Tab-separated table of C-alpha atoms in Angstrom:
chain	number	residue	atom	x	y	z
A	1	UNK	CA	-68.304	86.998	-42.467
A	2	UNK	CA	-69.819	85.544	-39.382
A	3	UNK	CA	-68.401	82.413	-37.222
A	4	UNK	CA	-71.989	80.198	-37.245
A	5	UNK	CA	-72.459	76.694	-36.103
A	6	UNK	CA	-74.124	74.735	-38.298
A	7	UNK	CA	-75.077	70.597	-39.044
A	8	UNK	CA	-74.500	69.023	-42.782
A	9	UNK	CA	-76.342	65.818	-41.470
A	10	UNK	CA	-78.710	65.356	-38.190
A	11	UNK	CA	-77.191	63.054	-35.420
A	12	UNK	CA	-75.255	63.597	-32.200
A	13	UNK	CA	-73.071	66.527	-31.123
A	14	UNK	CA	-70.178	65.586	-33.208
A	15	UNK	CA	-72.505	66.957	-36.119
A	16	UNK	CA	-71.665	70.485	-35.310
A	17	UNK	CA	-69.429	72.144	-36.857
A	18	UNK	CA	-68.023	75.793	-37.207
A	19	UNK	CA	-67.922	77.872	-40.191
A	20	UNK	CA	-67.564	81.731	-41.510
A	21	UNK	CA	-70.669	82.708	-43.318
A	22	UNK	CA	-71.364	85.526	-45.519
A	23	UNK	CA	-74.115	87.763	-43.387
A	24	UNK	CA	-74.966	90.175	-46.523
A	25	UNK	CA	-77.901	92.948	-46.373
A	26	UNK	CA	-81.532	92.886	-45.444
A	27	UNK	CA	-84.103	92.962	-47.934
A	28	UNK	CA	-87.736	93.550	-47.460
A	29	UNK	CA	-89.275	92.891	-44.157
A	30	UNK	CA	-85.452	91.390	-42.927
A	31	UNK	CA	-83.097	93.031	-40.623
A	32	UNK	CA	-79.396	92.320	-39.684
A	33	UNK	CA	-78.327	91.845	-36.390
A	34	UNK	CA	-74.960	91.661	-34.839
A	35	UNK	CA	-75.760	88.670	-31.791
A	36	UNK	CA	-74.409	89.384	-27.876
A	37	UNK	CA	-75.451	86.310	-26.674
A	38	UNK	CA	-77.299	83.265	-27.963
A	39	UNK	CA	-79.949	80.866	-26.011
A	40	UNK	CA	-79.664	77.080	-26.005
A	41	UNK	CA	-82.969	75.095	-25.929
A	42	UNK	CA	-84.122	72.058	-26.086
A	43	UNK	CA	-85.551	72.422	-29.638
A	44	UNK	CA	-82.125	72.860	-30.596
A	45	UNK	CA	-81.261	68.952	-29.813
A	46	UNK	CA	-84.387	67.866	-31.251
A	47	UNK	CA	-83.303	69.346	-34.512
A	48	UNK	CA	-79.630	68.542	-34.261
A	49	UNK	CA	-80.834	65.043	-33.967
A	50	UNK	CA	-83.384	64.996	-36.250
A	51	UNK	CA	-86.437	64.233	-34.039
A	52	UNK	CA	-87.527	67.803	-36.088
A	53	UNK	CA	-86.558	67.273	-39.398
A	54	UNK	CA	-84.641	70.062	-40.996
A	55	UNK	CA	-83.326	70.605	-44.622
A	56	UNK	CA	-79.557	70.466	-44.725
A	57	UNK	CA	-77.081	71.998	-44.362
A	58	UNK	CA	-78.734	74.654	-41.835
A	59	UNK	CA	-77.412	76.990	-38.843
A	60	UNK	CA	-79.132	75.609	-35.310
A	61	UNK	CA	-79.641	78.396	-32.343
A	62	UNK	CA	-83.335	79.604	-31.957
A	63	UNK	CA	-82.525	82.647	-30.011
A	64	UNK	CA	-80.211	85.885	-29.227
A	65	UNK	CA	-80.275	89.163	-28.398
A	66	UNK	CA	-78.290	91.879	-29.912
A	67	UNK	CA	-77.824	95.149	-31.537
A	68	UNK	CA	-79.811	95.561	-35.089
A	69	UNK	CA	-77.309	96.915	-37.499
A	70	UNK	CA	-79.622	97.370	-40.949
A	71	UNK	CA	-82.988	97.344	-41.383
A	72	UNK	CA	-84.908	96.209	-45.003
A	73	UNK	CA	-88.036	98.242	-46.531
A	74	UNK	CA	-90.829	98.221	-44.731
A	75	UNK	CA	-89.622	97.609	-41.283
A	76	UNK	CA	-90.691	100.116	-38.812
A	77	UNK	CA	-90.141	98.768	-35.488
A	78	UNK	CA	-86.713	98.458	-35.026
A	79	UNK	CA	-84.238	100.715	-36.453
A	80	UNK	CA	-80.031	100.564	-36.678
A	81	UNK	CA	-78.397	100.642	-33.252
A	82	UNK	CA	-81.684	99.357	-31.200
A	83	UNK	CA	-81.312	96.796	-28.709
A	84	UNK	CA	-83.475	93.273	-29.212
A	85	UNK	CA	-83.801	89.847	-28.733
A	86	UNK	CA	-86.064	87.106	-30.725
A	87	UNK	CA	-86.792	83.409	-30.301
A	88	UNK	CA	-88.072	82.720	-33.904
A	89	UNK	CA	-88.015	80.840	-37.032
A	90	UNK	CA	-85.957	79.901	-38.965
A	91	UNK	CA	-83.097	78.547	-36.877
A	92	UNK	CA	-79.922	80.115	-37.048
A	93	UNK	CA	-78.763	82.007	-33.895
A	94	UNK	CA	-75.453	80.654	-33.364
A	95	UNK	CA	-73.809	82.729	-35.006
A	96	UNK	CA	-72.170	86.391	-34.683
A	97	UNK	CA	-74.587	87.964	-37.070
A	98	UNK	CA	-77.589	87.183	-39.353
A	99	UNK	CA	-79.948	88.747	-41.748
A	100	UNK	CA	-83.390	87.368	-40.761
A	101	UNK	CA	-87.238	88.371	-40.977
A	102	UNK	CA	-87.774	91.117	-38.550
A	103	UNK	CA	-91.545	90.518	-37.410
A	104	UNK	CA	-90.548	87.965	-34.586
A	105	UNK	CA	-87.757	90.531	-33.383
A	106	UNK	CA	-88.376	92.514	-30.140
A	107	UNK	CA	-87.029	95.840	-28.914
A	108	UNK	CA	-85.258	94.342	-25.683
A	109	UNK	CA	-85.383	97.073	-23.047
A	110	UNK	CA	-82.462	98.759	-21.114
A	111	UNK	CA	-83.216	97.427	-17.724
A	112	UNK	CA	-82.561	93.769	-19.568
A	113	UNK	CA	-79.183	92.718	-20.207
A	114	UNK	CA	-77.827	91.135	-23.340
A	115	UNK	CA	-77.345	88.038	-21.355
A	116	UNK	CA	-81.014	87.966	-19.910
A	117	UNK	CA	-82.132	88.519	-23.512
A	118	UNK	CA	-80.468	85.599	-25.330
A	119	UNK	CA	-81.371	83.185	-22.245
A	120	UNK	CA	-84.731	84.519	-22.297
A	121	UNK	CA	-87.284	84.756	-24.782
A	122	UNK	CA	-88.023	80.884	-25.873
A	123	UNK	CA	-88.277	79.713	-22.318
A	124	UNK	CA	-89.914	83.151	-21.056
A	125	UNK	CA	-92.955	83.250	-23.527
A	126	UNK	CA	-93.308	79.976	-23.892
A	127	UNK	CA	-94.174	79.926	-19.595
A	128	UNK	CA	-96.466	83.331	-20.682
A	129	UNK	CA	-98.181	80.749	-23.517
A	130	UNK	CA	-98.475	78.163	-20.545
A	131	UNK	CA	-100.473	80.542	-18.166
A	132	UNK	CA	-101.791	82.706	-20.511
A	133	UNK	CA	-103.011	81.404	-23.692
A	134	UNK	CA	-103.401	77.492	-23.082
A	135	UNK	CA	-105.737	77.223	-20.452
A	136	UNK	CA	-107.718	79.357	-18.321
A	137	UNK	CA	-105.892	79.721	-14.909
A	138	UNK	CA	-106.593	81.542	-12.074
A	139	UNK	CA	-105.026	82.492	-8.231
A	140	UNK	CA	-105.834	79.214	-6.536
A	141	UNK	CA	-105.534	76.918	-9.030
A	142	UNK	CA	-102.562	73.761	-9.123
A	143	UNK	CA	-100.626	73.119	-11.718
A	144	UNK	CA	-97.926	70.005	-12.074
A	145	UNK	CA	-94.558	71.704	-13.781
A	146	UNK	CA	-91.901	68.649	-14.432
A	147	UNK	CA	-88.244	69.559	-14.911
A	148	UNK	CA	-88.839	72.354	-12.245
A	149	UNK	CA	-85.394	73.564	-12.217
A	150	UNK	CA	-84.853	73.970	-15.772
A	151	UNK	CA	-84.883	76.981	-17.764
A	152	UNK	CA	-88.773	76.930	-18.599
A	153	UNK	CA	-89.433	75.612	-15.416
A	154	UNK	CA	-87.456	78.114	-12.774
A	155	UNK	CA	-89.616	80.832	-14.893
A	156	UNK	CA	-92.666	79.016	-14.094
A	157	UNK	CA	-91.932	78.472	-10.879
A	158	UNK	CA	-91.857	82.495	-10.226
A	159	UNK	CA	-94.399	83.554	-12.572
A	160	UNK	CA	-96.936	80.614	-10.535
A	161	UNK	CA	-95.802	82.408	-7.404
A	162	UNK	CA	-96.465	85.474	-9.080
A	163	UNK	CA	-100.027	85.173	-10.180
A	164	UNK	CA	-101.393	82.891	-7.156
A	165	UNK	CA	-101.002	79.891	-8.456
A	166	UNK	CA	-99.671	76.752	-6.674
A	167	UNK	CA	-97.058	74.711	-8.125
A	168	UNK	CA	-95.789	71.568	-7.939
A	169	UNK	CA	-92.388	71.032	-9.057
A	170	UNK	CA	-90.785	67.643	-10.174
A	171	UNK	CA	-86.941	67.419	-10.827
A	172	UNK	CA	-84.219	64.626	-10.515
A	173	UNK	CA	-82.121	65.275	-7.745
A	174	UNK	CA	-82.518	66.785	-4.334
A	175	UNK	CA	-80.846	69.986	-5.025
A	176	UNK	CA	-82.662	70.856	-8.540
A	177	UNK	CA	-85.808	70.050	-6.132
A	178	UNK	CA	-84.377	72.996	-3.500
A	179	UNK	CA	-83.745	75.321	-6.431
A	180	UNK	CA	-87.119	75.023	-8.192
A	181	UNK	CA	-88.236	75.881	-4.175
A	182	UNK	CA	-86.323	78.748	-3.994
A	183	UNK	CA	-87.905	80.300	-7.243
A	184	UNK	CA	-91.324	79.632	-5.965
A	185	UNK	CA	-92.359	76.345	-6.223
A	186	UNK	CA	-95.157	74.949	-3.121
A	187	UNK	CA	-93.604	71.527	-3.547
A	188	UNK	CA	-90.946	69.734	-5.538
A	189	UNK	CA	-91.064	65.893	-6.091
A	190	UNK	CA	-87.430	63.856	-6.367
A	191	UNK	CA	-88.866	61.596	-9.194
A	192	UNK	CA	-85.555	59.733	-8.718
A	193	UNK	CA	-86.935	58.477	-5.429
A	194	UNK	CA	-89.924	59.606	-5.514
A	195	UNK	CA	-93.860	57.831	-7.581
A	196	UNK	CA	-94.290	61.557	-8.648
A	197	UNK	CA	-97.914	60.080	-9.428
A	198	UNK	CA	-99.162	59.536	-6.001
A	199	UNK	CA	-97.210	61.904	-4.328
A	200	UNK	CA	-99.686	64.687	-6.277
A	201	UNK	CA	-102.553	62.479	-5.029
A	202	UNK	CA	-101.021	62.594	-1.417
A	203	UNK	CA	-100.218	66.502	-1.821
A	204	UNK	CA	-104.010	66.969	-3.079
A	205	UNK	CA	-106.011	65.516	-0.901
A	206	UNK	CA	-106.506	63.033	-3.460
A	207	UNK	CA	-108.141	65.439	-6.058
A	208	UNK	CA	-105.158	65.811	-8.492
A	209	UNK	CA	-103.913	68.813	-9.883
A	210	UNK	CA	-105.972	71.361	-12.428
A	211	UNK	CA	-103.219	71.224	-15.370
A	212	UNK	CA	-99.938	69.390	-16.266
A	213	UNK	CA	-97.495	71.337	-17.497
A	214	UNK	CA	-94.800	68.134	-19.310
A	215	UNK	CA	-91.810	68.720	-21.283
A	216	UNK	CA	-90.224	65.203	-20.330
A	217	UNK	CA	-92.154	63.734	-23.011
A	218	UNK	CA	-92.300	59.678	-22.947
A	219	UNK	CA	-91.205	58.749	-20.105
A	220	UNK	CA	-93.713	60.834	-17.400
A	221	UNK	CA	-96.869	61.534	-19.895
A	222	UNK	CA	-99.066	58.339	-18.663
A	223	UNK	CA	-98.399	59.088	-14.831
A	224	UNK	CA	-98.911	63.165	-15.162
A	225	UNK	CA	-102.592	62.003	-16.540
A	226	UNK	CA	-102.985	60.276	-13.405
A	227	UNK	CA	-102.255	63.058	-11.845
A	228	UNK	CA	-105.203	65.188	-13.069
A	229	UNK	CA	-108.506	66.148	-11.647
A	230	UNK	CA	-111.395	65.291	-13.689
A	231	UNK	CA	-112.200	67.233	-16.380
A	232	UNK	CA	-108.208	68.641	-16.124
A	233	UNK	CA	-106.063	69.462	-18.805
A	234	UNK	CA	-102.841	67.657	-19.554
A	235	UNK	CA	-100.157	70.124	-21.772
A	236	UNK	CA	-97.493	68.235	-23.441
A	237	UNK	CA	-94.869	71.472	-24.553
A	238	UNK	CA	-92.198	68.920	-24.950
A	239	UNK	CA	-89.971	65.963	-25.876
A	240	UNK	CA	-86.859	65.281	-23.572
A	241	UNK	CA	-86.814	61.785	-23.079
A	242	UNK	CA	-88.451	61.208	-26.213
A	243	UNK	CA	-91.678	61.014	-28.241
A	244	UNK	CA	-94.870	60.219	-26.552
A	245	UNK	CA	-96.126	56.895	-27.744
A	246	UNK	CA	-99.542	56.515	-29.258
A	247	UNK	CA	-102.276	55.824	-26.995
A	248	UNK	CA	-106.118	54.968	-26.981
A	249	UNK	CA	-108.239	58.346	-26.764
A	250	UNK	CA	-110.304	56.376	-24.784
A	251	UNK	CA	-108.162	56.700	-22.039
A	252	UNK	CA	-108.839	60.044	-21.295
A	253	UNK	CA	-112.393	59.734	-20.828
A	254	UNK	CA	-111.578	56.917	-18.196
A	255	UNK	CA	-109.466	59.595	-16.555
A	256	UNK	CA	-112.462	61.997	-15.756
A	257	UNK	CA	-113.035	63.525	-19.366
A	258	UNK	CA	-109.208	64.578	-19.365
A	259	UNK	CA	-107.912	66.979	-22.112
A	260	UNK	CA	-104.622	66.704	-23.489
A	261	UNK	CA	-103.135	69.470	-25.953
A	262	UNK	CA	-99.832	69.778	-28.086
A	263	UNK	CA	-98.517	73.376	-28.356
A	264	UNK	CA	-95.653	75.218	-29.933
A	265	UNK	CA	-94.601	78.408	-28.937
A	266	UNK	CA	-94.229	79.514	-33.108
A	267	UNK	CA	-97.711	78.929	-33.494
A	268	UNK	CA	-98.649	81.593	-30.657
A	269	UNK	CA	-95.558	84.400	-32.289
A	270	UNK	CA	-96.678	83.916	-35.810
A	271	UNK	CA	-98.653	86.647	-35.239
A	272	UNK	CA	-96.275	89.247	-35.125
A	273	UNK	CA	-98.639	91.531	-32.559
A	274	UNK	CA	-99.176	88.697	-30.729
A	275	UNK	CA	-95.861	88.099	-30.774
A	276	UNK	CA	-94.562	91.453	-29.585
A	277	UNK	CA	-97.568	91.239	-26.549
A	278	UNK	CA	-96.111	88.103	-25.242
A	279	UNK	CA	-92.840	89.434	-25.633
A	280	UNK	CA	-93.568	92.654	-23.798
A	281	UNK	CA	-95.494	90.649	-20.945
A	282	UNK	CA	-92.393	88.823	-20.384
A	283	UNK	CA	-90.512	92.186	-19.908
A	284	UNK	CA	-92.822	93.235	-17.373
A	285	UNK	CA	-92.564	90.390	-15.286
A	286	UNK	CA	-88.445	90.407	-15.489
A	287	UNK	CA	-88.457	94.664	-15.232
A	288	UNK	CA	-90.393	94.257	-12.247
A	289	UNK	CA	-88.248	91.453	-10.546
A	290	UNK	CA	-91.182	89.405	-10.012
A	291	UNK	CA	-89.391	86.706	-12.382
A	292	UNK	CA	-85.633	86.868	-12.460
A	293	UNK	CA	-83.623	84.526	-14.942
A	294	UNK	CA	-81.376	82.154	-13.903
A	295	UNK	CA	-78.147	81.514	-15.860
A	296	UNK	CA	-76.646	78.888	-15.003
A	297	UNK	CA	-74.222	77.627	-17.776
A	298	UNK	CA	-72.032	79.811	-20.249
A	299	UNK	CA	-70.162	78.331	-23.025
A	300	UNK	CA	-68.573	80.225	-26.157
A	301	UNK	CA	-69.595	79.377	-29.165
A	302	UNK	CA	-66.770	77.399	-30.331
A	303	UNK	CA	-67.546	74.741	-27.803
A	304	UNK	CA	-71.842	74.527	-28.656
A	305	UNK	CA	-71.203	70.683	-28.775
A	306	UNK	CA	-70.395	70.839	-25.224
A	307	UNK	CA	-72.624	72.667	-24.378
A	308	UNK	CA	-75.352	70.452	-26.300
A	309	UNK	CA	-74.041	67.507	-24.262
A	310	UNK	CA	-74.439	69.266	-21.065
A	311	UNK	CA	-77.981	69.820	-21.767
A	312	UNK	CA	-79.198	66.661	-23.376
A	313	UNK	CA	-77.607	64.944	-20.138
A	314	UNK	CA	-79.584	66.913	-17.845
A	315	UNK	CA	-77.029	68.421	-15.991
A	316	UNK	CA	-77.963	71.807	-16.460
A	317	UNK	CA	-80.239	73.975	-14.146
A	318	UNK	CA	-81.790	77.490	-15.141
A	319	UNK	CA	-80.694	78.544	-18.404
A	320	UNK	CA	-77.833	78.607	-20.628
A	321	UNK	CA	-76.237	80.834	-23.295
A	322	UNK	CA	-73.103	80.620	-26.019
A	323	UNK	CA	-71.138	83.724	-25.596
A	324	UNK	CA	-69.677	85.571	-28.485
């Protein structure tokens, strides 16, 4: 039996609850791995919610790291008593153990702890998807990043620094603005005080930036166009303050032949090589020290609605994890 947190019906955190599952044994393609440390993201709310719709009842958690205790036919990457850590489909990571497919699973490497791993892998390949595999971007270039001092975005901020390219951060408070500068960020914009919008301009010369990088959502997707040199691209990786509303495609030829795009990090690691290059990009970058991850917030798992609240309130920086 494994302690899990799961949701009978979607709404707020008061929907979680806490039960002992039966983990059982993996069966073709599966392994079964007993969890360290789990990740909390974003994507997590969205489903507790039910922004993404899930069939009920269902575990929530999208990530962990841990130590693989059986292995089904045919897998031959991982074996019993290797170290990984996933961010994959189907949800289910808060728990102490799980059977689950094993193509998405990643051999996590000494130098990275537990920890690192759970807090990790969704927000550190989804950045390597972001500079990597979304756009072409090269030393030199500027890229807008809002919620800076996030998880996602203190990883961006080194791996920009890391590559050349200039970023401009935009958080919510002075001191998430100093943090995202201490990780790397050129600039950070207060967007409490702060029109983010023509501060770029004013930071640019006027010219705007070569890509957006949004996970706000709603309520900064019209100005972060704005914010765009012509012929830019405009990445939308995210819903925080909710749904972007629907909007004339016109628009973005008014904006200098704009681009906008919609990407999910599952559609880049469905490919299981692809998956397992991203993966092993991101250990590169943390082996190295050129990107270092941030936790900021630890919560066991018994108290995952706090922890939910913390998050969905913004008052988190860096990452956080559910210990078991």
């Amino acid at each position: 039996m494994a302690l899990t947190a799961i949701i009978e019906e979607h709404g707020g955190s008061d929907k979680l609850k806490l039960v002992d599952l039966e983990v059982g044994e993996p069966g073709p393609g599966e392994i079964r791995i007993a969890h360290k440390a789990c990740g909390l993201n974003f994507i997590d709310i969205y489903q507790r919610s039910g922004l993404y719709p899930m069939e009920l009842p269902h575990a929530l958690g999208m990530e962990a790291a841990g130590v693989i205790e059986a292995v089904g036919e045919g897998v031959t990457h991982l074996r019993p008593g290797d170290r990984a850590a996933y961010a994959a489909m189907p949800p289910g990571a808060y728990t102490e153990a799980r059977v689950m497919p094993a193509a998405q699973l990643c051999p996590l490497p000494e130098a990275i702890s537990f920890d690192e791993g759970a807090a990790m892998m969704l927000q550190g390949m989804t950045v390597e998807y972001l500079f990597h595999r979304t756009t072409p971007l090269k030393a030199g270039d500027t890229v807008l990043f809002h919620a800076a001092a996030g998880g996602v975005g203190l990883i961006a901020c080194q791996w920009a620094k890391s590559e050349g390219i200039h970023l401009i951060g935009t958080a919510g408070s002075d001191e998430k603005c100093q943090l995202a500068l201490d990780h790397g960020a050129e600039h950070c914009i207060n967007y409490s005080t702060e029109d983010f919008t023509a501060r770029v301009k004013e930071l640019t010369d006027g010219k705007g930036v070569d890509v957006v990088m949004d996970s706000v959502g709603k309520d900064t997707f019209m100005g972060s166009l704005d914010c765009l040199k012509p012929l830019g691209m405009m990445i939308s990786f995210g819903n925080a303050t909710g749904p972007v509303d629907a909007f004339n495609l016109g628009i973005l030829a008014q904006k200098g032949s704009i681009k906008v795009t919609r990407p999910t990090l599952f559609a880049h690691t469905a490919d299981p090589a692809t998956c397992q290059e991203m993966a092993r990009h991101l250990f590169d970058k943390v082996a190295s020290g050129a990107v270092k991850i941030r936790i900021d917030q630890r919560f066991p798992l018994a108290e995952v609605a706090k922890a939910h609240d913390a998050l969905e309130a913004r008052k988190t920086t860096g990452s956080t994890i559910l210990e078991l």
